[in-house]
């Protein structure tokens, strides 16, 4: 399948999946003249089961993950496969969760070993799960209704308008950015919507002044809706970062240690530019069918 092969090629180049350098997964530590050392209990449970259960949302989120069954692929899929390889087990994806918070809940309630689903680290989520080191750090960004922004600025510096923003901001309900918006813009009116498409539609229509999410998702709008640049304007917030990480049960430190080691073995963190290149490649290939 053209889409599958091209996505794998782009992912390999962008995030250097070929350079993880993992040792044979089934190997155990053996002291001189002794039997293999026992595995840590939180790792042994997964090894005995033979599968690593990874939670993802029910909806696709390319280039992090998209497809189904044997055709499921993307950055997060590759990361999950590498962690399973390190443990010497197969990976099984649980895609019942309807929201990102639901994915975190799968781990907190013991229904999945890990959540690898473009999950943002937040203070609230960190109270119920443990997070890995981030494998992507994306700047926060706003996409404004161009006419609304022009009225708000009227000669003022855009940075000042954003810093003291008092308008309305559209976000996905129960998402990390619904929380970030209240923290970052305490005087703004935060308006939740069920889906990101609804947020963008509301911004284009002027029902809200701006949409708020990470820079990758904001830049994706120009790819998906090239004509929208007439009515929208993007503003990146340089002093705020969205850390994308793996969620693990708080009482599985050895499992989390393996996840961090796999992440650390990457050449670099994936960047917004690389994500956009991957996303463009996926949409162009799909359009070629």
XYZ file of C-alpha atoms in Angstrom:
289
model
C 0.000 0.000 0.000
C 1.539 3.312 -1.122
C 0.326 5.305 1.885
C 1.714 2.792 4.374
C 5.157 2.530 2.781
C 5.562 6.269 2.343
C 4.503 7.039 5.900
C 6.959 4.490 7.280
C 9.732 6.020 5.201
C 8.955 9.551 6.360
C 8.648 8.490 9.997
C 12.001 6.715 9.806
C 13.705 9.823 8.446
C 11.995 12.334 10.717
C 12.371 10.649 14.082
C 15.214 8.216 13.396
C 13.349 5.102 14.417
C 16.149 3.002 12.945
C 18.593 4.373 15.520
C 16.948 3.203 18.730
C 19.735 0.663 19.171
C 17.696 -1.691 21.327
C 19.395 -4.798 22.658
C 17.719 -8.203 22.174
C 14.443 -7.839 24.016
C 14.266 -11.330 25.448
C 17.708 -11.155 27.076
C 17.754 -11.135 30.878
C 20.488 -9.950 33.212
C 22.642 -12.893 34.306
C 25.255 -12.610 37.054
C 28.418 -14.706 36.822
C 27.636 -18.359 37.478
C 24.032 -17.643 38.381
C 20.554 -17.979 36.929
C 18.927 -14.955 35.271
C 17.973 -12.298 37.781
C 14.236 -11.987 38.485
C 12.367 -9.298 36.608
C 10.873 -6.341 38.446
C 7.245 -7.192 39.322
C 5.691 -4.455 37.171
C 7.660 -5.661 34.144
C 7.209 -9.372 34.910
C 3.420 -9.023 34.758
C 3.632 -7.783 31.165
C 6.259 -10.328 30.129
C 4.196 -13.182 31.596
C 1.126 -11.947 29.719
C 3.113 -11.672 26.504
C 1.512 -8.401 25.407
C 1.920 -4.706 26.148
C -1.509 -3.041 26.142
C -1.323 0.526 24.828
C -4.292 2.917 24.914
C -5.014 5.314 22.048
C -8.032 7.386 21.110
C -10.690 5.848 18.891
C -10.115 8.610 16.320
C -7.000 8.876 14.164
C -4.427 11.603 14.758
C -1.856 11.505 11.938
C 1.095 11.483 11.844
C 1.041 10.222 15.447
C -1.300 7.319 14.690
C -3.792 6.396 11.997
C -5.274 3.313 10.380
C -6.406 0.094 12.000
C -5.227 -3.451 12.610
C -2.023 -4.262 10.729
C -2.295 -0.922 8.938
C -2.074 1.150 12.136
C 1.025 3.333 11.902
C 2.623 6.592 12.908
C 5.067 8.056 15.415
C 3.180 6.799 18.467
C 2.711 3.339 16.952
C 6.446 3.084 16.327
C 7.202 4.183 19.886
C 4.786 1.588 21.305
C 6.359 -1.128 19.155
C 9.848 -0.192 20.380
C 8.775 -0.380 24.032
C 7.169 -3.786 23.408
C 10.342 -4.910 21.647
C 12.411 -3.842 24.657
C 10.175 -6.017 26.851
C 10.229 -8.955 24.438
C 6.450 -8.965 23.974
C 3.854 -8.073 21.353
C 1.914 -4.819 21.420
C -1.876 -4.651 21.600
C -3.674 -1.360 20.989
C -6.813 -0.490 22.949
C -8.710 2.153 20.978
C -11.933 2.421 22.959
C -11.217 5.890 24.389
C -13.261 8.734 22.903
C -11.167 11.583 24.372
C -7.581 12.189 25.477
C -8.697 12.220 29.115
C -10.358 8.842 28.513
C -7.010 7.501 27.291
C -5.361 8.625 30.528
C -8.215 7.028 32.491
C -7.512 3.672 30.801
C -4.072 3.691 32.422
C -5.233 5.066 35.772
C -7.922 2.358 36.035
C -5.577 -0.483 35.069
C -7.191 -1.141 31.682
C -3.968 -0.426 29.771
C -0.257 -0.575 30.562
C 0.566 2.684 28.787
C -1.138 5.561 26.999
C 0.745 6.609 23.864
C -1.681 8.887 22.074
C -0.224 12.404 21.669
C -0.957 12.931 25.346
C -0.120 16.308 26.852
C 1.344 16.413 30.339
C -0.848 18.443 32.690
C -0.825 18.955 36.444
C -4.247 17.325 36.779
C -3.270 14.224 34.815
C 0.005 13.931 36.722
C -2.040 13.402 39.895
C -3.415 10.080 38.603
C -0.659 8.727 36.308
C 3.096 9.031 35.907
C 4.514 10.662 32.787
C 7.625 9.845 30.810
C 10.095 12.396 29.575
C 8.528 14.237 26.614
C 9.214 12.949 23.113
C 7.894 16.175 21.573
C 7.686 19.729 22.912
C 5.409 21.978 20.885
C 4.826 25.677 21.362
C 1.343 26.885 22.204
C -0.421 28.816 19.443
C -3.610 30.712 18.684
C -5.449 31.021 15.414
C -7.502 34.222 15.314
C -10.470 35.304 13.300
C -8.663 37.915 11.222
C -11.393 40.571 11.467
C -11.774 40.101 15.217
C -8.010 40.431 15.677
C -7.917 43.625 13.600
C -10.561 45.183 15.840
C -8.713 44.139 18.994
C -5.334 45.462 17.899
C -6.186 48.834 16.300
C -2.579 49.935 16.395
C -1.616 47.893 19.459
C 1.139 45.294 19.299
C -0.225 41.774 18.730
C 2.021 40.394 21.472
C 0.413 42.792 23.945
C -3.085 41.775 22.826
C -2.242 38.104 23.320
C -0.537 38.703 26.655
C -3.592 40.483 28.072
C -6.233 38.689 26.030
C -9.788 39.232 27.253
C -11.766 37.867 24.317
C -13.254 34.424 23.683
C -11.145 31.321 23.074
C -12.413 28.075 21.539
C -10.974 24.796 22.844
C -11.796 21.093 22.745
C -13.809 20.222 25.844
C -12.014 18.215 28.563
C -8.684 18.622 26.759
C -5.307 19.786 28.017
C -5.788 23.124 26.257
C -9.116 23.669 27.990
C -7.025 23.687 31.175
C -4.129 25.640 29.668
C -6.521 28.346 28.413
C -7.859 29.065 31.893
C -4.331 29.215 33.294
C -2.801 31.242 30.477
C -5.704 33.628 29.818
C -7.506 34.152 33.149
C -9.538 37.092 31.816
C -10.666 35.375 28.615
C -13.933 33.518 28.067
C -13.097 29.871 27.378
C -15.674 28.225 25.108
C -15.523 24.402 24.899
C -16.519 22.446 21.796
C -16.793 18.707 21.289
C -14.396 18.524 18.328
C -11.513 20.538 16.881
C -13.414 20.992 13.616
C -16.191 22.691 15.575
C -13.634 24.978 17.226
C -12.211 26.047 13.863
C -15.652 26.520 12.306
C -16.644 28.751 15.224
C -13.479 30.818 14.761
C -14.028 31.252 11.030
C -17.641 32.270 11.676
C -16.578 34.752 14.362
C -18.479 32.969 17.129
C -15.200 32.960 19.082
C -12.234 35.278 18.639
C -9.565 32.575 18.512
C -8.791 28.854 18.745
C -6.112 27.552 21.107
C -3.955 24.453 20.702
C -0.351 23.411 20.009
C 1.514 24.868 17.036
C 1.336 21.635 15.038
C -2.451 21.430 15.239
C -2.745 25.137 14.466
C -0.459 24.841 11.432
C -2.407 21.804 10.234
C -5.392 24.075 9.645
C -3.548 25.711 6.730
C -2.924 22.262 5.227
C -6.502 21.070 5.655
C -8.161 24.397 4.795
C -5.842 26.398 2.515
C -8.602 28.902 1.734
C -9.078 29.682 5.430
C -5.990 31.925 5.496
C -8.234 34.689 4.176
C -10.212 34.727 7.421
C -7.669 33.363 9.930
C -4.314 34.477 11.331
C -1.898 32.374 13.393
C 0.030 33.637 16.432
C 2.643 31.413 18.090
C 3.350 31.756 21.822
C 7.083 31.315 22.289
C 7.186 31.074 26.080
C 4.718 28.185 26.488
C 5.326 24.553 25.586
C 3.049 21.526 25.295
C 5.008 18.454 26.402
C 3.853 15.262 24.651
C 4.657 12.198 26.750
C 3.721 8.606 27.564
C 1.403 7.974 30.517
C 2.080 4.984 32.776
C 0.566 3.761 36.062
C 2.080 5.670 38.981
C 3.126 2.401 40.661
C 5.129 0.956 37.734
C 8.501 2.708 37.971
C 10.496 0.043 36.105
C 8.095 0.100 33.165
C 8.338 3.882 33.069
C 12.124 3.565 33.195
C 12.093 1.381 30.076
C 9.837 3.871 28.288
C 12.219 6.707 29.158
C 15.182 4.685 27.935
C 13.486 4.024 24.589
C 12.658 7.728 24.253
C 16.212 8.689 25.213
C 17.591 6.414 22.485
C 15.954 8.570 19.817
C 18.358 10.861 18.004
C 16.279 13.980 18.724
C 12.814 15.050 19.779
C 10.387 15.298 16.901
C 9.722 18.918 15.897
C 6.660 20.766 14.622
C 8.305 21.177 11.204
C 8.859 17.418 10.948
C 5.292 16.728 12.049
C 3.918 19.069 9.396
C 6.109 17.419 6.728
C 4.806 14.010 7.772
C 1.232 15.244 7.785
C 1.565 16.854 4.349
C 3.035 13.615 2.995
C 0.137 11.594 4.351
C -2.516 13.916 2.913
C -0.797 14.164 -0.474
C -0.477 10.376 -0.703
C -4.094 9.845 0.266
C -5.119 12.369 -2.370
C -3.195 10.394 -4.977
C -5.512 7.374 -4.790
